[in-house]
mmCIF file of C-alpha atoms in Angstrom:
data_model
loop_
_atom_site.group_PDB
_atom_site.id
_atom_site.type_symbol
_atom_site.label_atom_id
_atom_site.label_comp_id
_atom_site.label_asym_id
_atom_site.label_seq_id
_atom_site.Cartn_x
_atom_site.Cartn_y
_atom_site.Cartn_z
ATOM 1 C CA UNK A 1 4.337 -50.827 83.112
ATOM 2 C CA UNK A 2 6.099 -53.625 80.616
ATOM 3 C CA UNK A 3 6.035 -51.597 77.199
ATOM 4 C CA UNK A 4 7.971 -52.386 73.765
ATOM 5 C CA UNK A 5 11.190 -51.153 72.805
ATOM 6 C CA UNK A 6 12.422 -50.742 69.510
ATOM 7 C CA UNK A 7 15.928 -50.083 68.719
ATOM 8 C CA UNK A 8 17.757 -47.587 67.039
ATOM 9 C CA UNK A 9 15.145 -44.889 67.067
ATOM 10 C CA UNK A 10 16.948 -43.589 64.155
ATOM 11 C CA UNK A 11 18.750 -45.129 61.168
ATOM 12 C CA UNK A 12 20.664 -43.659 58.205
ATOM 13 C CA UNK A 13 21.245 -46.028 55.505
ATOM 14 C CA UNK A 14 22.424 -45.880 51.403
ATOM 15 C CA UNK A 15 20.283 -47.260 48.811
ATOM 16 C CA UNK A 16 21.230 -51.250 48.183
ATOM 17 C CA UNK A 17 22.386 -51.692 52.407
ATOM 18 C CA UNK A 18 21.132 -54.133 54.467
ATOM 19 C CA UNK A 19 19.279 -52.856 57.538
ATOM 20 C CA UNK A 20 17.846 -54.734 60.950
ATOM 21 C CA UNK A 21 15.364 -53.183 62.908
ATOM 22 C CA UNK A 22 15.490 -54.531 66.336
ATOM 23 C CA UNK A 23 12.360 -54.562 68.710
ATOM 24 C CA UNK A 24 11.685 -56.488 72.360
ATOM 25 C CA UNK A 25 7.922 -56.885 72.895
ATOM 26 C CA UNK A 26 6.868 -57.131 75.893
ATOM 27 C CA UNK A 27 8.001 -60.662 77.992
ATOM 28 C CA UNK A 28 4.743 -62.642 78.202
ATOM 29 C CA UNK A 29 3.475 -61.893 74.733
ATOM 30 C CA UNK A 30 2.905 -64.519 72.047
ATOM 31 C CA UNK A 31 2.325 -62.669 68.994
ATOM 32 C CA UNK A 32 4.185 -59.868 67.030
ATOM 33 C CA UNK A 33 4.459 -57.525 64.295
ATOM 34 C CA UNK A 34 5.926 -54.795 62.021
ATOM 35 C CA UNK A 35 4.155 -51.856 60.732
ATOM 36 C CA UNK A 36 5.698 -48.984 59.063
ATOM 37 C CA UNK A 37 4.250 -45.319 58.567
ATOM 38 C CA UNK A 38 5.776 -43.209 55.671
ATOM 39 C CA UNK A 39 5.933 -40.002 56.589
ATOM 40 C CA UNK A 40 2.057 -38.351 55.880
ATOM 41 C CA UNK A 41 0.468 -41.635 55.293
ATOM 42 C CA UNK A 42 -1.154 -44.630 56.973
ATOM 43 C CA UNK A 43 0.238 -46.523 59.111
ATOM 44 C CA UNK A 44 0.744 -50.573 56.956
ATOM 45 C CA UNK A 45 0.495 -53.671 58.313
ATOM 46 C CA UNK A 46 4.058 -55.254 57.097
ATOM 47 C CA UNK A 47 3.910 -58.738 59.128
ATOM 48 C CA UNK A 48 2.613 -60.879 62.295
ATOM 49 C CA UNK A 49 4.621 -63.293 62.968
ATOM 50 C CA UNK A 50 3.168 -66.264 65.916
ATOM 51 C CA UNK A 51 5.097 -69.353 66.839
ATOM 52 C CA UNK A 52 8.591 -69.088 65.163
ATOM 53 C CA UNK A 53 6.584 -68.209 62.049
ATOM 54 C CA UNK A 54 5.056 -65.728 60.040
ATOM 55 C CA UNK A 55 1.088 -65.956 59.804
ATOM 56 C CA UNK A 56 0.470 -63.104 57.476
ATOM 57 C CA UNK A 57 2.206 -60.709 55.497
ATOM 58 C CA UNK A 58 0.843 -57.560 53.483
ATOM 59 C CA UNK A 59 1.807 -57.125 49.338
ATOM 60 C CA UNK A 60 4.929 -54.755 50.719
ATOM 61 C CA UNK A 61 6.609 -57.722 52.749
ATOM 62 C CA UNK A 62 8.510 -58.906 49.746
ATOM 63 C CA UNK A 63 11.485 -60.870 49.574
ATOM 64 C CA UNK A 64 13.468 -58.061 50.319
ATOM 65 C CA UNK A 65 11.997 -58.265 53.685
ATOM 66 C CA UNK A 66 12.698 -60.580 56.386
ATOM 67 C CA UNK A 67 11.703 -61.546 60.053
ATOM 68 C CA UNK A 68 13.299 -63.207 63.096
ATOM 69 C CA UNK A 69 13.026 -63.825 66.707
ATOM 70 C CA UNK A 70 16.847 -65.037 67.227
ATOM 71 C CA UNK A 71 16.358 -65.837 71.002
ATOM 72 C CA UNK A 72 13.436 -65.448 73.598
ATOM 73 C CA UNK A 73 13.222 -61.606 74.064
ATOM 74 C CA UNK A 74 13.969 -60.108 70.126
ATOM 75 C CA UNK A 75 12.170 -59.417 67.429
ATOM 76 C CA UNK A 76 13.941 -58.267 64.349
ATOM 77 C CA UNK A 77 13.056 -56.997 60.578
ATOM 78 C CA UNK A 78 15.481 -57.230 58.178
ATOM 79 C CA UNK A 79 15.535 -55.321 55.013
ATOM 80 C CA UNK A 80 18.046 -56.676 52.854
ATOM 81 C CA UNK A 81 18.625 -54.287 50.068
ATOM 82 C CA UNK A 82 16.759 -51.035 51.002
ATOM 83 C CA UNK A 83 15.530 -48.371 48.510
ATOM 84 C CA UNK A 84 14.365 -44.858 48.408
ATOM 85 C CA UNK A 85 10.692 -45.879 49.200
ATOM 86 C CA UNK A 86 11.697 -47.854 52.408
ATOM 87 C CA UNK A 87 12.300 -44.555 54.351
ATOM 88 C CA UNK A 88 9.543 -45.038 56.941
ATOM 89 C CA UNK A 89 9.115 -44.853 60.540
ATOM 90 C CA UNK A 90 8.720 -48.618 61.480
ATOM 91 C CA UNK A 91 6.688 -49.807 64.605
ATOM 92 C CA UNK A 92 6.743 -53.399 66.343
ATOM 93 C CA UNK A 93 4.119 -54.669 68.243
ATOM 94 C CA UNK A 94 3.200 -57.406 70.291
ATOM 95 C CA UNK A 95 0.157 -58.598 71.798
ATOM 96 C CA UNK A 96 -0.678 -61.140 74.717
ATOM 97 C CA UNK A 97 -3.403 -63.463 72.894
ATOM 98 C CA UNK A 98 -5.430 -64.584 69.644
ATOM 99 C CA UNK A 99 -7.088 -61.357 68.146
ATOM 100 C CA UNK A 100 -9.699 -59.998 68.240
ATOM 101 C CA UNK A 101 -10.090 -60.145 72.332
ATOM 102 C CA UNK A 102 -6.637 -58.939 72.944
ATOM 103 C CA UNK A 103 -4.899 -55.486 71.957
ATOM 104 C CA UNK A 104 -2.099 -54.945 70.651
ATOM 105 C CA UNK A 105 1.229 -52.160 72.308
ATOM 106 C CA UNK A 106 3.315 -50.443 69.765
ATOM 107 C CA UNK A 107 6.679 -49.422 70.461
ATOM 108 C CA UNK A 108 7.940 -46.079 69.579
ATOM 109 C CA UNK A 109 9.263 -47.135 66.418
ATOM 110 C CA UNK A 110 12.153 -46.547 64.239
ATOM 111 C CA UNK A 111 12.655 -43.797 61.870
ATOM 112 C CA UNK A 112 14.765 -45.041 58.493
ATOM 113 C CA UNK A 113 16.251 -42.888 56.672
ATOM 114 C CA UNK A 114 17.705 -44.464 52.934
ATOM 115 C CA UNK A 115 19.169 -41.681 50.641
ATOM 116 C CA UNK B 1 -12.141 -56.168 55.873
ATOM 117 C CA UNK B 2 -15.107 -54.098 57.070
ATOM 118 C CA UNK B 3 -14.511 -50.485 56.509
ATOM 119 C CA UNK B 4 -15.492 -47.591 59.199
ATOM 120 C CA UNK B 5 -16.135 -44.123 58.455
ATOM 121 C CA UNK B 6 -14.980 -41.442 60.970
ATOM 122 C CA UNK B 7 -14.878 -37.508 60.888
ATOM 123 C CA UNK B 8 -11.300 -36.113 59.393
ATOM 124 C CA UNK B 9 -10.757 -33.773 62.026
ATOM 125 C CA UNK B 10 -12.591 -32.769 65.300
ATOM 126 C CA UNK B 11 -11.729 -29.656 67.988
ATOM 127 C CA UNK B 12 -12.552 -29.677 71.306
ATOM 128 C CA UNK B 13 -11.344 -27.512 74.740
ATOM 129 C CA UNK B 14 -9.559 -28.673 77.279
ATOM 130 C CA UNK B 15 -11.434 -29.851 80.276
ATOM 131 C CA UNK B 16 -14.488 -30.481 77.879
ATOM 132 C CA UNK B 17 -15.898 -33.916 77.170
ATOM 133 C CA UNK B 18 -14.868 -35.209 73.708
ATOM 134 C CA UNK B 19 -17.336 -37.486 71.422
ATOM 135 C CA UNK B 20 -15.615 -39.229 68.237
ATOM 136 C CA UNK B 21 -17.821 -41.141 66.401
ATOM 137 C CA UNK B 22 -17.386 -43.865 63.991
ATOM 138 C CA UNK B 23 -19.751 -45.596 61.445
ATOM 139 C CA UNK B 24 -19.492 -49.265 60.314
ATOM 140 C CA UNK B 25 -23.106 -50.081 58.778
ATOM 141 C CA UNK B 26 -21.175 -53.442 57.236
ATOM 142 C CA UNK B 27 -20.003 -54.824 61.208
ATOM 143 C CA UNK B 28 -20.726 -58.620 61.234
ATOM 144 C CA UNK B 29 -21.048 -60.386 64.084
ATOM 145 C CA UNK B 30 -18.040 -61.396 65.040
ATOM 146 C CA UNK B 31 -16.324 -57.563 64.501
ATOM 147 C CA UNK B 32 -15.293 -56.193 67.740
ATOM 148 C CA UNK B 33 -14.661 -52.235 67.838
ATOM 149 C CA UNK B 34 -11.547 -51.235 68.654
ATOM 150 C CA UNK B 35 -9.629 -47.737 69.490
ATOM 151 C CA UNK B 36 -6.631 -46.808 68.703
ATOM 152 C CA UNK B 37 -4.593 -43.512 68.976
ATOM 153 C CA UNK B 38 -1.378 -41.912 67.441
ATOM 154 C CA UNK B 39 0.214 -39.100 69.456
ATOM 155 C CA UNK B 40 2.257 -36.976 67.419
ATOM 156 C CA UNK B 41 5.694 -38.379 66.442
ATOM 157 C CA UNK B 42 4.810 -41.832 68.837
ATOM 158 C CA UNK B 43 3.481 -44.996 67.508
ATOM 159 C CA UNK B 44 -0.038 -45.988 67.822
ATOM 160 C CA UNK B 45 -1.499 -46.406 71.858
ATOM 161 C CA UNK B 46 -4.573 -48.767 72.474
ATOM 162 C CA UNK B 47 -7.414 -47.314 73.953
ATOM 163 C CA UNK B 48 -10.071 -49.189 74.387
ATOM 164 C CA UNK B 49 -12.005 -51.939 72.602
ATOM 165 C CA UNK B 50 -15.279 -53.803 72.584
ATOM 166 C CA UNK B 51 -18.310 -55.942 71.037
ATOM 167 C CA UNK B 52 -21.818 -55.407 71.945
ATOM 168 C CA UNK B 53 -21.925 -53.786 75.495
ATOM 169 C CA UNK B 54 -20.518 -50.427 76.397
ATOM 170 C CA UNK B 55 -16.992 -50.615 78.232
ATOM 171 C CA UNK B 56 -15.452 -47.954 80.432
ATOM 172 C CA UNK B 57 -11.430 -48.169 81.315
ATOM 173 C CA UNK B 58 -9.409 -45.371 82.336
ATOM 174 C CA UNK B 59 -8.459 -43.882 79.636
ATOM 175 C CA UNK B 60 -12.372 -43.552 77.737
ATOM 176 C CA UNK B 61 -15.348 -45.018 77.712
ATOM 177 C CA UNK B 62 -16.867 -46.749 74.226
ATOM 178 C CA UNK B 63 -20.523 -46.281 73.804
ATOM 179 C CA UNK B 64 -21.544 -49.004 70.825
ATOM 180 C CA UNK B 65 -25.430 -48.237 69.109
ATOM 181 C CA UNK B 66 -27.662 -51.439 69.714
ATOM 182 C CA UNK B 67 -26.944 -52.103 66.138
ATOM 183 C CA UNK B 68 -23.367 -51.998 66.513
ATOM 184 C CA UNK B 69 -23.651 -49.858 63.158
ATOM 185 C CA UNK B 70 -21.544 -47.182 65.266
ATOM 186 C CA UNK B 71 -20.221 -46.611 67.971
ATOM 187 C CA UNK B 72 -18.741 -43.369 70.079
ATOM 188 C CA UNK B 73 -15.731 -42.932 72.039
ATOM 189 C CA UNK B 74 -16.029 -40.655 74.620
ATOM 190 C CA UNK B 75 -13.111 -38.426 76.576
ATOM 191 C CA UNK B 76 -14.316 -37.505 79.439
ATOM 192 C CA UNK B 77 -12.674 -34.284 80.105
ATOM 193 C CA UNK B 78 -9.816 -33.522 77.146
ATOM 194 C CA UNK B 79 -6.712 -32.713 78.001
ATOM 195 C CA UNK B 80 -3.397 -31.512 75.597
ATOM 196 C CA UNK B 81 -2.400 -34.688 75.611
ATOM 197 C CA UNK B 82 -5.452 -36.116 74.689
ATOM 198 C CA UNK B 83 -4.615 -34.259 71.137
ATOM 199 C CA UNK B 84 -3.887 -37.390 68.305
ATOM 200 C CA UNK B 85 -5.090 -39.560 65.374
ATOM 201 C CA UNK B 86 -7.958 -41.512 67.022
ATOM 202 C CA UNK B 87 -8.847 -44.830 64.579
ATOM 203 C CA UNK B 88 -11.595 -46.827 65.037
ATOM 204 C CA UNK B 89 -10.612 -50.268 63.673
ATOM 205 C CA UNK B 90 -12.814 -53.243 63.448
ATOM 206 C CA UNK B 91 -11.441 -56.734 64.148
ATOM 207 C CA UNK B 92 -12.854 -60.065 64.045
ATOM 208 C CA UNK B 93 -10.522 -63.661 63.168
ATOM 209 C CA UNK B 94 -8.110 -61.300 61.126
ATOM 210 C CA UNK B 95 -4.944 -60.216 63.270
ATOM 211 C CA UNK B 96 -3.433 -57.219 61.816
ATOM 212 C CA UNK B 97 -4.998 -53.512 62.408
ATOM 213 C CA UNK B 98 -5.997 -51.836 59.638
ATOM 214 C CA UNK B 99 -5.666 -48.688 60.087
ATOM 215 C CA UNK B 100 -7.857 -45.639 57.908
ATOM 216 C CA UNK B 101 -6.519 -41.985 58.231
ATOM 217 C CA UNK B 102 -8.824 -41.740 61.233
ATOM 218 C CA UNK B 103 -10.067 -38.570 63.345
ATOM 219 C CA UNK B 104 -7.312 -35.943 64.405
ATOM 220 C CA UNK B 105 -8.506 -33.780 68.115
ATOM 221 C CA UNK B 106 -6.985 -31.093 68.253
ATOM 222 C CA UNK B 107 -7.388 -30.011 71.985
ATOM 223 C CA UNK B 108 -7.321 -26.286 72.885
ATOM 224 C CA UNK B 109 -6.087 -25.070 76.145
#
């Protein structure tokens, strides 16, 4: 069964690094997007992202954050300078069609780490 | 976004059939119902999703009230895996989940 795959599972950064978190949805899918968990809490919508664009970002996608589907299988997020409160597990996801008929599959996610 | 309103925690045994319900007096229309679940340490797994009629697939069936002002998932016999976060999430033009703290099963062998 096709599935997503996210990439590394874990990450170690310092405090002012630049981190990408790499993710291949699934092959046929036309629309994707980053969540992130912190540890305890919800899990956020960060971004969806449809067409070589973004089509909706939440308050915590600053400028600090960044998306980009560099060829026809990735899907990265790059966080350019991270901080403390970026230590999250982060989860891709892709879906097949236009919301609300279609469902969305989550990879596994990445755990980041900032100290 | 339309809120829901789901129990914080819920036990069942294994081999029993498991009903989580979910309240969302302010659906519109358009809302469809949809089920999500977080294993422990995973990312969130679809489970099942619908609008007006009931819908079975493998993993659970989703009973929705005639005035779509709940709904129920049902398990139909728990296992230890079955144990997660269950959400109820409504969606209607909007694309990204919202996700609430949701229901955690704890399944008990």
């Amino acid at each position: 069964e096709p599935e997503v795959t996210q990439t590394p599972s874990h990450q170690v950064t310092q405090m002012g690094q630049e981190v990408i978190l790499r993710c291949v949805p699934i092959s046929n899918h036309l629309y994707f997007y980053w969540y992130r968990q912190i540890l305890g809490q919800k899990v956020e919508f960060l971004v969806s992202f449809y067409n070589n664009e973004i089509s909706e970002k939440s308050e915590i996608f600053d400028d600090q954050f960044s998306v980009e589907r560099p060829d026809g299988s990735n899907f990265t997020l790059k966080i350019r300078s991270t901080k403390l409160e970026d230590s999250a597990m982060y989860f891709c996801a892709s879906r097949f069609g236009r919301a609300p008929t279609y469902e969305q599959y989550f990879g596994p996610g990445t755990r980041l780490t900032v100290t | 976004d339309a809120k829901t309103t789901q129990p914080n925690s819920m036990e069942s045994n294994e081999e029993e059939p498991v009903h989580l319900p979910c309240n969302h007096s302010t659906i519109s229309g358009t809302d469809y119902i949809h089920w999500y679940r977080q294993l422990p340490s995973q990312g969130p797994e679809y489970v099942i999703h619908g609008l007006t009629s009931n819908v079975n697939n493998r993993m659970a069936s989703l009973a929705i009230a005639e005035d779509r002002k709940s709904s129920t998932l049902i398990l139909h016999r728990a296992t230890l895996r079955d144990a997660a976060v269950y959400y109820c999430i409504l969606m209607s033009n909007t694309d990204k989940l919202i996700f609430g703290t949701g229901t955690r099963l704890q399944v008990f062998p």
